[in-house]
XYZ file of C-alpha atoms in Angstrom:
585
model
C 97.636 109.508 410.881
C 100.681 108.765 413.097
C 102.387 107.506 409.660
C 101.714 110.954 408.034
C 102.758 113.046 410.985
C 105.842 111.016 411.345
C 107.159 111.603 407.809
C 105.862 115.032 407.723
C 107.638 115.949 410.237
C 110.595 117.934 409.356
C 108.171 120.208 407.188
C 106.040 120.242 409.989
C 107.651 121.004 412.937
C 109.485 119.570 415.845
C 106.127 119.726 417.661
C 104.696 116.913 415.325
C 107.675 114.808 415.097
C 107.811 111.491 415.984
C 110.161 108.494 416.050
C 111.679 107.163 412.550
C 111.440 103.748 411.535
C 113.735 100.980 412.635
C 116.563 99.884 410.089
C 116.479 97.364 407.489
C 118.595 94.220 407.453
C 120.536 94.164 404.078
C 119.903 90.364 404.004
C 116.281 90.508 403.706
C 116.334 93.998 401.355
C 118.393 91.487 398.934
C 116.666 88.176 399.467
C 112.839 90.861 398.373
C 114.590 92.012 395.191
C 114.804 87.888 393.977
C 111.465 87.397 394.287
C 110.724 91.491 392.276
C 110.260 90.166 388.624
C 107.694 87.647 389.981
C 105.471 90.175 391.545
C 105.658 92.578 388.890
C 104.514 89.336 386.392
C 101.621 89.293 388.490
C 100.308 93.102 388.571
C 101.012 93.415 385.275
C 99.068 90.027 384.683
C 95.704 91.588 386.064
C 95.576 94.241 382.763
C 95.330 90.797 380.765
C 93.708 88.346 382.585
C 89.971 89.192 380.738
C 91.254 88.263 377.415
C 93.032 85.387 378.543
C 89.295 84.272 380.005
C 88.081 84.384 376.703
C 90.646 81.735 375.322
C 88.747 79.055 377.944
C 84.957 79.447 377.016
C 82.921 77.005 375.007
C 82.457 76.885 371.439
C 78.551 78.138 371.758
C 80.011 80.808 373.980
C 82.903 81.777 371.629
C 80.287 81.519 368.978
C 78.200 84.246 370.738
C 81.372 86.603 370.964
C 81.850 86.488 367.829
C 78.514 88.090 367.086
C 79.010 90.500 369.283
C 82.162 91.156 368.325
C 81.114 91.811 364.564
C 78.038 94.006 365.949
C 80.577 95.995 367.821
C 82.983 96.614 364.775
C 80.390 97.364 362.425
C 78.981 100.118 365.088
C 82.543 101.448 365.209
C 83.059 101.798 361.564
C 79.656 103.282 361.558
C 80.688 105.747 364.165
C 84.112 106.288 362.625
C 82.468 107.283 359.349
C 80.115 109.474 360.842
C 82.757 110.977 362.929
C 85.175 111.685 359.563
C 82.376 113.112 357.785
C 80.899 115.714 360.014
C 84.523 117.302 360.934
C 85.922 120.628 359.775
C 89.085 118.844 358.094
C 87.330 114.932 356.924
C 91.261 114.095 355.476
C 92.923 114.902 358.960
C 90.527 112.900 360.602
C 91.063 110.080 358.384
C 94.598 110.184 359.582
C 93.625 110.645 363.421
C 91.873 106.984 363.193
C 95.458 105.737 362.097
C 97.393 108.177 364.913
C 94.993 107.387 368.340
C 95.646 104.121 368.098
C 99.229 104.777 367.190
C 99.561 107.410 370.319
C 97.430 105.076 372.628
C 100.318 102.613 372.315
C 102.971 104.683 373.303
C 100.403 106.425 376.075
C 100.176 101.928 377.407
C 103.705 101.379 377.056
C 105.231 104.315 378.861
C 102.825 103.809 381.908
C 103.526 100.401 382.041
C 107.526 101.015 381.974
C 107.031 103.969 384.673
C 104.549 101.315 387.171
C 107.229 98.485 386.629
C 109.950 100.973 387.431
C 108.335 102.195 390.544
C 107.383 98.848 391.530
C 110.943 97.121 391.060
C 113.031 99.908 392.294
C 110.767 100.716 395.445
C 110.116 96.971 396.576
C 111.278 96.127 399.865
C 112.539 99.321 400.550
C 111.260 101.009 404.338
C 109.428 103.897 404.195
C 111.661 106.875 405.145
C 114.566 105.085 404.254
C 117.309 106.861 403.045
C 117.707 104.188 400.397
C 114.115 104.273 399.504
C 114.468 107.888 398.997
C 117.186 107.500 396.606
C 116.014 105.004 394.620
C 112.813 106.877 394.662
C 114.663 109.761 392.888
C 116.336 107.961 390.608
C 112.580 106.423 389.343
C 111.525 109.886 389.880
C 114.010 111.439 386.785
C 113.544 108.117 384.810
C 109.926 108.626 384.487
C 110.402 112.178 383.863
C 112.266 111.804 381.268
C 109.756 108.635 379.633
C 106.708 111.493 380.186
C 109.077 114.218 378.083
C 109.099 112.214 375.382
C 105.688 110.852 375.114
C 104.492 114.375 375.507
C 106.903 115.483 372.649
C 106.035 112.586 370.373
C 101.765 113.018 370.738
C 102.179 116.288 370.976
C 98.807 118.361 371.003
C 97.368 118.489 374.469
C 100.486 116.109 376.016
C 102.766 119.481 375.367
C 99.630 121.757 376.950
C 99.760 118.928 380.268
C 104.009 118.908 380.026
C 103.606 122.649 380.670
C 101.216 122.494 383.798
C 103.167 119.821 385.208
C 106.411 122.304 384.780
C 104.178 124.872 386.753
C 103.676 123.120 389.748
C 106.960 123.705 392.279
C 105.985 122.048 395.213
C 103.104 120.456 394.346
C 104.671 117.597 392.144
C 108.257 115.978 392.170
C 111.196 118.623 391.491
C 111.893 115.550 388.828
C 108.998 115.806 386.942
C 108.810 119.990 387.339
C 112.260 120.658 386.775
C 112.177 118.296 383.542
C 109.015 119.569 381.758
C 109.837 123.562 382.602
C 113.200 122.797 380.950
C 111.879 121.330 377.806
C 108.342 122.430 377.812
C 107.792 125.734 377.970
C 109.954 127.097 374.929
C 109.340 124.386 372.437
C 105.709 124.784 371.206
C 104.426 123.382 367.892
C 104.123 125.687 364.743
C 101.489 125.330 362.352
C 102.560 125.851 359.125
C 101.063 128.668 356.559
C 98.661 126.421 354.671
C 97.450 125.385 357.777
C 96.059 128.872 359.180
C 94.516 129.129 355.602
C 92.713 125.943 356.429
C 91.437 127.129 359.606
C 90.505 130.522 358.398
C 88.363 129.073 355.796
C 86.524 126.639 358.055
C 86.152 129.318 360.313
C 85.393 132.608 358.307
C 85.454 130.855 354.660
C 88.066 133.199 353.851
C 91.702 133.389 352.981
C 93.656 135.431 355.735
C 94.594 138.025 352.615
C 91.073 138.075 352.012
C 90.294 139.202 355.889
C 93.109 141.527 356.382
C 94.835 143.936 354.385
C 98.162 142.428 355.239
C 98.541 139.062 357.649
C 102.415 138.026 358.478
C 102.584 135.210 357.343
C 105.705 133.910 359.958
C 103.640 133.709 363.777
C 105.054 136.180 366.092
C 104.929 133.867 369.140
C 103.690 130.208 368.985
C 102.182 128.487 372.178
C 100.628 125.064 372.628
C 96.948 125.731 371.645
C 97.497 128.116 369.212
C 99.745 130.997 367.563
C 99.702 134.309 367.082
C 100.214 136.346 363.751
C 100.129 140.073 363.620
C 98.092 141.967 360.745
C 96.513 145.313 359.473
C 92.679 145.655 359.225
C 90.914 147.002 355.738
C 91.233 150.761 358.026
C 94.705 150.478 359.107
C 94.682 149.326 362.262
C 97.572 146.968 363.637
C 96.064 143.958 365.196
C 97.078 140.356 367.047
C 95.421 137.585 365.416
C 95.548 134.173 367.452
C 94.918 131.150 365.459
C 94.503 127.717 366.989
C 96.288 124.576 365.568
C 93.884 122.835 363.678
C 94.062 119.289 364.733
C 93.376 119.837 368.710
C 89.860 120.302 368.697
C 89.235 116.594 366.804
C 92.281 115.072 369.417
C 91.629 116.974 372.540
C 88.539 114.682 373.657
C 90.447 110.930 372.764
C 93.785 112.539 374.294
C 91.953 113.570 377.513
C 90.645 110.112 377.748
C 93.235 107.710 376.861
C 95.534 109.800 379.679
C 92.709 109.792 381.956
C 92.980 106.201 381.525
C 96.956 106.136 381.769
C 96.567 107.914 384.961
C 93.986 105.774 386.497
C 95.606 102.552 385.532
C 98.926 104.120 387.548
C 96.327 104.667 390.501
C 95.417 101.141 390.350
C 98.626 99.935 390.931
C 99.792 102.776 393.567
C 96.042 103.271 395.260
C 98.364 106.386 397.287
C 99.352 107.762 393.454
C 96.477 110.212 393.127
C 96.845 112.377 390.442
C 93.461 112.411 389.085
C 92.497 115.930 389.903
C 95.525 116.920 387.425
C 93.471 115.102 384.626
C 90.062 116.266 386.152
C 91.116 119.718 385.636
C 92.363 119.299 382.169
C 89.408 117.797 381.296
C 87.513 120.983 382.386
C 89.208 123.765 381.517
C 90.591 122.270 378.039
C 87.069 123.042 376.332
C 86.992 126.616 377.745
C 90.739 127.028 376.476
C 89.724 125.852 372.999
C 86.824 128.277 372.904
C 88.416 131.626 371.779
C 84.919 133.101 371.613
C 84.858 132.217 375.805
C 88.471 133.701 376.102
C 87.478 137.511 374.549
C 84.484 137.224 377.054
C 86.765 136.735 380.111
C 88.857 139.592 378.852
C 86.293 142.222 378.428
C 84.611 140.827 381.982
C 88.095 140.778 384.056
C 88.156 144.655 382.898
C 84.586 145.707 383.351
C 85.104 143.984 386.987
C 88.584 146.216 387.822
C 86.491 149.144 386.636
C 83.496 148.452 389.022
C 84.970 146.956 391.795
C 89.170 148.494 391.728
C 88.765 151.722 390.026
C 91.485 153.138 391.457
C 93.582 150.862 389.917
C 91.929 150.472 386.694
C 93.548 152.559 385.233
C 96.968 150.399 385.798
C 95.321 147.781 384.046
C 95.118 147.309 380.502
C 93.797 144.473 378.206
C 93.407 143.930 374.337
C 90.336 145.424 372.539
C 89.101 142.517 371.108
C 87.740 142.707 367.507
C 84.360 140.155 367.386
C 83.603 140.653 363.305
C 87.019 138.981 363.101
C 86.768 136.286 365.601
C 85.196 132.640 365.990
C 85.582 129.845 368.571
C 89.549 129.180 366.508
C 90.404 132.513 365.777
C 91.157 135.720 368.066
C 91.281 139.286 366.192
C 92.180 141.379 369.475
C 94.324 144.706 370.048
C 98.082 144.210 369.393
C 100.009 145.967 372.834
C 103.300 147.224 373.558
C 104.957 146.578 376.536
C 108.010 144.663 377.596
C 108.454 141.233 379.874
C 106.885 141.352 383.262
C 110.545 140.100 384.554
C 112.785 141.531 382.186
C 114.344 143.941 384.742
C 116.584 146.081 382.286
C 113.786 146.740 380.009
C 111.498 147.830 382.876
C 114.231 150.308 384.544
C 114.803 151.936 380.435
C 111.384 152.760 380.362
C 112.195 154.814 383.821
C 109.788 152.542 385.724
C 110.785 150.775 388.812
C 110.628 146.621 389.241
C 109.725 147.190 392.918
C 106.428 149.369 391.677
C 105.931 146.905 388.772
C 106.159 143.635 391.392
C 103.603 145.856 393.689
C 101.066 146.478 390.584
C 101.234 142.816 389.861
C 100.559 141.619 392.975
C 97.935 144.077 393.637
C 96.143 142.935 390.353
C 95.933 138.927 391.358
C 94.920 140.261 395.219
C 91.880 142.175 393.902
C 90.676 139.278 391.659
C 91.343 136.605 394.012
C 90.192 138.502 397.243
C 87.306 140.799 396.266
C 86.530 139.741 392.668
C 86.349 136.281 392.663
C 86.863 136.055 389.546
C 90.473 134.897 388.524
C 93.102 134.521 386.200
C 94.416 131.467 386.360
C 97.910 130.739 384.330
C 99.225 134.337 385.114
C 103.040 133.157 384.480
C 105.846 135.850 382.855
C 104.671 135.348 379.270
C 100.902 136.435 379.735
C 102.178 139.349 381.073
C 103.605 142.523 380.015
C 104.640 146.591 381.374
C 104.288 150.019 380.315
C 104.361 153.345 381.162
C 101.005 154.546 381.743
C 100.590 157.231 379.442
C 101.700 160.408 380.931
C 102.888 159.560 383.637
C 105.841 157.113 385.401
C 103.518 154.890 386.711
C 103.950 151.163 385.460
C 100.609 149.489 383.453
C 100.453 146.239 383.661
C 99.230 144.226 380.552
C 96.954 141.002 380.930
C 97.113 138.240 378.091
C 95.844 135.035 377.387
C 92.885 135.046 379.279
C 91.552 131.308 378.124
C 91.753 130.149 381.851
C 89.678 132.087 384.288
C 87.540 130.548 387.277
C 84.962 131.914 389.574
C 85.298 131.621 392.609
C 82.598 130.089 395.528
C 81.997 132.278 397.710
C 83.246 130.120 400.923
C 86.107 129.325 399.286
C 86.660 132.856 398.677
C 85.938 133.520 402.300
C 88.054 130.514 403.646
C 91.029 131.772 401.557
C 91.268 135.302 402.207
C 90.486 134.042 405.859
C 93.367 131.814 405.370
C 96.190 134.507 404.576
C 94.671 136.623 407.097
C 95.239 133.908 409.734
C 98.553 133.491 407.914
C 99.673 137.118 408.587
C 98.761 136.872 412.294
C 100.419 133.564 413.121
C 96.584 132.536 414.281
C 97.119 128.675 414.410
C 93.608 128.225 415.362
C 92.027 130.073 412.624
C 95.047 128.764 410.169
C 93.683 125.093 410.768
C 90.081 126.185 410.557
C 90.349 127.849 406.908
C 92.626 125.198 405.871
C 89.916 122.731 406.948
C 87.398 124.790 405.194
C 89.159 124.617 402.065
C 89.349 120.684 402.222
C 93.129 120.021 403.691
C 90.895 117.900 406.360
C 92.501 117.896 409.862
C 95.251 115.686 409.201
C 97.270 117.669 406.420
C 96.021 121.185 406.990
C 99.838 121.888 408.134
C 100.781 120.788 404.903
C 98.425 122.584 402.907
C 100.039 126.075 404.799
C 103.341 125.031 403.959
C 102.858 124.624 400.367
C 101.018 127.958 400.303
C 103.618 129.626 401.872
C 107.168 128.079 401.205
C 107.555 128.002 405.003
C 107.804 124.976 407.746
C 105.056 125.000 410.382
C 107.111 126.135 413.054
C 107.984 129.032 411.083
C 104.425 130.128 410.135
C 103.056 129.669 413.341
C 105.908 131.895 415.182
C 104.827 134.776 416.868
C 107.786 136.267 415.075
C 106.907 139.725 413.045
C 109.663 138.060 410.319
C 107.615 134.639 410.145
C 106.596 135.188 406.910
C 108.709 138.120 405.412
C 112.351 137.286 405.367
C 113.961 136.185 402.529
C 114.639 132.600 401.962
C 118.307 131.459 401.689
C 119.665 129.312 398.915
C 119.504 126.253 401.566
C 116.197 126.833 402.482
C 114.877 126.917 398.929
C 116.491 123.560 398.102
C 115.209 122.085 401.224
C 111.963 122.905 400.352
C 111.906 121.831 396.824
C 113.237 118.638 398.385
C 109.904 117.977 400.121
C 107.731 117.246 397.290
C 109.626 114.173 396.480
C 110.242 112.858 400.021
C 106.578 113.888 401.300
C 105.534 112.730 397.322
C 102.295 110.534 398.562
C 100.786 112.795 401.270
C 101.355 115.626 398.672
C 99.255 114.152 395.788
C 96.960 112.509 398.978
C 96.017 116.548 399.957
C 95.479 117.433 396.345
C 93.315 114.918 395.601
C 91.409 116.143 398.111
C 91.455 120.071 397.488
C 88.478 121.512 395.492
C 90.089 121.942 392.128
C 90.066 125.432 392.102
C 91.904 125.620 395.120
C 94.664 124.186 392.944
C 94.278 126.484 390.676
C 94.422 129.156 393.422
C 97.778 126.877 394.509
C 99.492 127.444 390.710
C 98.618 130.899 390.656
C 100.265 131.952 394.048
C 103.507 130.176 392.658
C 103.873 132.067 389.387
C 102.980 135.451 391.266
C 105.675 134.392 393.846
C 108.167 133.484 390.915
C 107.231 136.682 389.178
C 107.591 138.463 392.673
C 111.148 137.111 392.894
C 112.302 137.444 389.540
C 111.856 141.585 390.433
C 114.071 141.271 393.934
C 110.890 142.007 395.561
C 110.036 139.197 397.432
C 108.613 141.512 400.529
C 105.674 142.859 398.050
C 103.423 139.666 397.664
C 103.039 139.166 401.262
C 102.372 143.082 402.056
C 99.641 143.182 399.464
C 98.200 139.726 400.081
C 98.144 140.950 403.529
C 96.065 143.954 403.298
C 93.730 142.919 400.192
C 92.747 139.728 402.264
C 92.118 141.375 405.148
C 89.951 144.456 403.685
C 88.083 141.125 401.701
C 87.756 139.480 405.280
C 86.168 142.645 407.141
C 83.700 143.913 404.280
C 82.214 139.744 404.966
C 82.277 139.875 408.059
C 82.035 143.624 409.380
C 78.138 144.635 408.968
C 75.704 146.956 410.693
C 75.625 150.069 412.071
C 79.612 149.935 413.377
C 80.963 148.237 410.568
C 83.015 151.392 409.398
C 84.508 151.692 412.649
C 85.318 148.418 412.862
C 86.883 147.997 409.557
C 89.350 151.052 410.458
C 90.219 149.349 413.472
C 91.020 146.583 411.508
C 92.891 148.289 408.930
C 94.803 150.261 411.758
C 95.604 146.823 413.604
C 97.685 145.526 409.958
C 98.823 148.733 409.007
C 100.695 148.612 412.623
C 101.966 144.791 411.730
C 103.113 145.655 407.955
C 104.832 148.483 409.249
C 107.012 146.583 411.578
C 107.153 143.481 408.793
C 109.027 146.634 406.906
C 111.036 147.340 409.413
C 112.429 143.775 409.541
C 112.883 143.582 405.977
C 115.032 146.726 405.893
C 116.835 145.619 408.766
C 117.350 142.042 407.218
C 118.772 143.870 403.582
C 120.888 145.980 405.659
C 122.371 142.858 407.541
C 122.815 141.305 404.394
C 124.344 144.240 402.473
C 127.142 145.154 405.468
C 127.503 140.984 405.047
C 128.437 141.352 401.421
C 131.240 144.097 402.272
C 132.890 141.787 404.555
C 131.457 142.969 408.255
C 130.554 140.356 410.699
């Protein structure tokens, strides 16, 4: 624990500081790196030493492998030929038993290259080091760049995990984020025309020309599950038509495992490399992503819940009309919407809206499902978003898409979370630790867990300050911080392995509502509306009996007095900045 605390500590605080470790004589740094290639041979020796076993038994015993060996092939041929013949597409799986084998042996030599990188470049190095932390960096952006390209050459769901890992600021290494958002997210694979028709006719036995009156052939927007085509139904009406890329259903299961196995081999080498949970949760949500039939269902229910539980701002809300006679479990028939980029600024001011109401609406939406729904959209990043007018009016609408990733929430981690941010808005330390507890962080990180949620050092969140929370970050502070996943890289994956995994999910979606937020120049909004969604969520729990209405206003009054001097501050803060800018001290 002492370890932990000590290198958390500038993130942490001065109050959990401690002393660094002593320096390392060059002498014995060089003398280590001899003796590298020699440990390496031997962790790298364990993956083989079974076969090489084999080699040194007798000749009844090899005789007895042998049988089982042939039993074991012929059940694999067995089950390959069952496997080809019961697909949708029996001549694409043929190929697949060529290509898993083919992408397992890229998927075994890239993870070996990135453990032997790691393990040369980091040996003998002190922990906290400044030299460690270089030459931690440097492995950092050479494994990057090894995971980019295995993810572009298997392609499938390696692109889908390249895009999650390019999701998660602050969570992983800047290396690996910064490296898969720049490649990742605008280089998706296109399936070609005869391919739809092959889907479409496993799917509906029909030709798309045969289905629709008119189908485009050229995808309007490709993504890395599926693509999307717009058409015209038999009575005229314009629709979007997602179709999935028809080899990721038979791949999705042997990709998930083989990187399952990638990952846990890494573990095995770096026990403090826990990155599991990332394959845990690809695991379960892949299935539910590859179901289109689930993702109309959480599209009608996210509505029918904003119009039972938020109707007064339902009607701000809008989501595609999705057309079942049309649609299977690889094929979407759904509304087609207008509306322009959630971010794009000059769009959203030519429709005469404002970015400031638009970044409000937004955050409102994600408050409601996370807060009082509990049921929640989980990869709401710029493109599954869109804006319009509401119609009549200059009010901003905000457009949901994509809605293959939803999760429910449990009801105590619904409570500890919205407890959390209420805690958070107060600068309550106590209750900060106890929700963060609650949610898993344990005792020993739970100051970590808050900074990650928040962007902010302990000292700053715990600061009696009304501007704790609210004031801007400056360029220095934002590189700082993005700086801490790297040097605080094992206790970061040591919390999330430990977090429920839909508190990471909770963890992504905070980040692309913040990077949404600030994409508007409205950075103020998410907290204000966190703030006062949480704690309504936290006083209809907890607030019951005969004085529960009173006791809800006086809760309500209590923020409303905070938010109004957070406000304050803020305008205060752009004012400062703004006189700055002209050239006044």
């Amino acid at each position: 624990m002492n370890r932990v605390r000590g290198r958390l500590a500038p993130l942490l605080g001065s109050t959990l500081r401690s002393a660094g470790a002593g320096g390392v004589v060059k002498g014995i740094h060089q003398v280590a790196r001899a003796g590298e290639a020699q440990e390496l041979g031997r962790d790298l020796g364990r993956g083989f030493a079974t076969a090489g076993a084999l080699v040194q038994e007798t000749p009844k015993q090899r005789g007895w492998v042998r049988r089982v060996g042939t039993v074991a092939l012929g059940t694999g041929v067995a089950g390959a030929a069952a496997w080809v013949a019961t697909g949708d597409y029996p001549l694409r799986r043929i190929t697949m038993l060529y290509t898993i084998p083919v992408r397992l042996a890229r998927d075994v030599t890239t993870a070996v290259a990135m453990v032997a990188d790691y393990k040369y470049s980091l040996y003998g190095l002190a922990e906290g080091s400044a030299e460690r932390e270089e030459a931690q960096h440097e492995a950092h952006m050479r494994c990057a760049n090894r995971l980019q390209a295995l993810c572009f050459k298997n392609g499938g769901i390696y692109i889908k995990l390249g895009q999650h890992i390019g999701q998660l600021d602050y969570l992983l290494p800047e290396e690996y984020v910064k490296t898969m958002r720049a490649s990742m997210l605008d280089k998706c694979p296109v399936s070609t025309y005869k391919q739809v028709c092959d889907v479409f006719l496993a799917q509906l036995g029909r030709l798309p020309n045969e289905v629709f009156e008119e189908f485009d052939q050229v995808p309007l927007a490709s993504a890395s599950l599926a693509q999307v085509h717009t058409a015209k139904t038999f009575d005229g009406q314009k629709i979007a038509v997602k179709v999935q890329h028809m080899h990721l259903t038979d791949s999705a299961v042997a990709d998930t495992a083989t990187v399952d196995f990638i990952v846990s081999l890494v573990h095995w080498f770096f026990p403090s490399f826990d990155y599991r949970w990332l394959l845990a949760e690809v695991r379960d949500s892949l299935p539910k992503e590859l179901d289109f039939l689930n993702e109309g269902r959480n599209c009608e229910k996210a509505m029918e819940n904003f119009k039972k539980l938020s109707p007064k701002l339902a009607s701000q809300i809008s989501v595609p009309h999705i057309y079942w006679e049309y649609s299977t479990q690889r094929i979407l028939a759904m509304e087609y919407m207008d509306g322009v980029g959630v971010t794009d600024v000059g769009a959203i001011k030519a429709l005469g809206l404002q970015p400031a109401d638009v970044a409000r609406l937004v955050s409102q939406t994600f408050s409601e499902m996370i807060f009082r729904h509990g049921f929640v959209h989980c990869d709401p990043h710029a493109a599954n978003m869109m804006v319009r007018a509401k119609p009549g009016t200059k009010e901003p609408q905000l457009v949901l898409l994509d809605h293959g990733l939803y999760k429910s929430l449990d009801p105590a981690i619904q409570s500890n979370y919205a407890g959390l941010w209420k805690a958070l808005v107060f600068a309550d330390s106590k209750k900060i630790k106890e929700h963060c507890i609650g949610l898993g962080a344990g005792d020993d990180l739970y100051a970590l867990f808050a900074a990650i949620l928040t962007m902010r050092p302990w000292d700053k969140i715990v600061d009696q300050s009304i501007d704790h929370l609210v004031v801007p970050d400056t360029p220095e502070e934002r590189e700082e911080l993005q700086g801490y996943a790297s040097q605080y890289f094992w206790e970061v994956s040591d919390l999330l392995s430990r977090l429920p995994r839909v508190v990471l999910l909770l963890l992504k979606t905070n980040d692309c509502l913040r990077a949404v937020d600030n994409a508007l120049g409205a950075p103020v909004n998410t907290y204000l509306i966190v703030a006062r969604t949480s704690s309504k969520a936290v006083s209809e729990m907890e607030r019951k009996g005969s004085f529960s209405q009173v006791w809800k206003f006086w809760d309500k009054l209590d923020l409303e007095f905070r938010l109004l001097t957070w406000k304050a501050t803020a305008l205060l803060f752009g004012i400062k900045h703004f006189m700055k800018s002209l050239g006044f001290s």
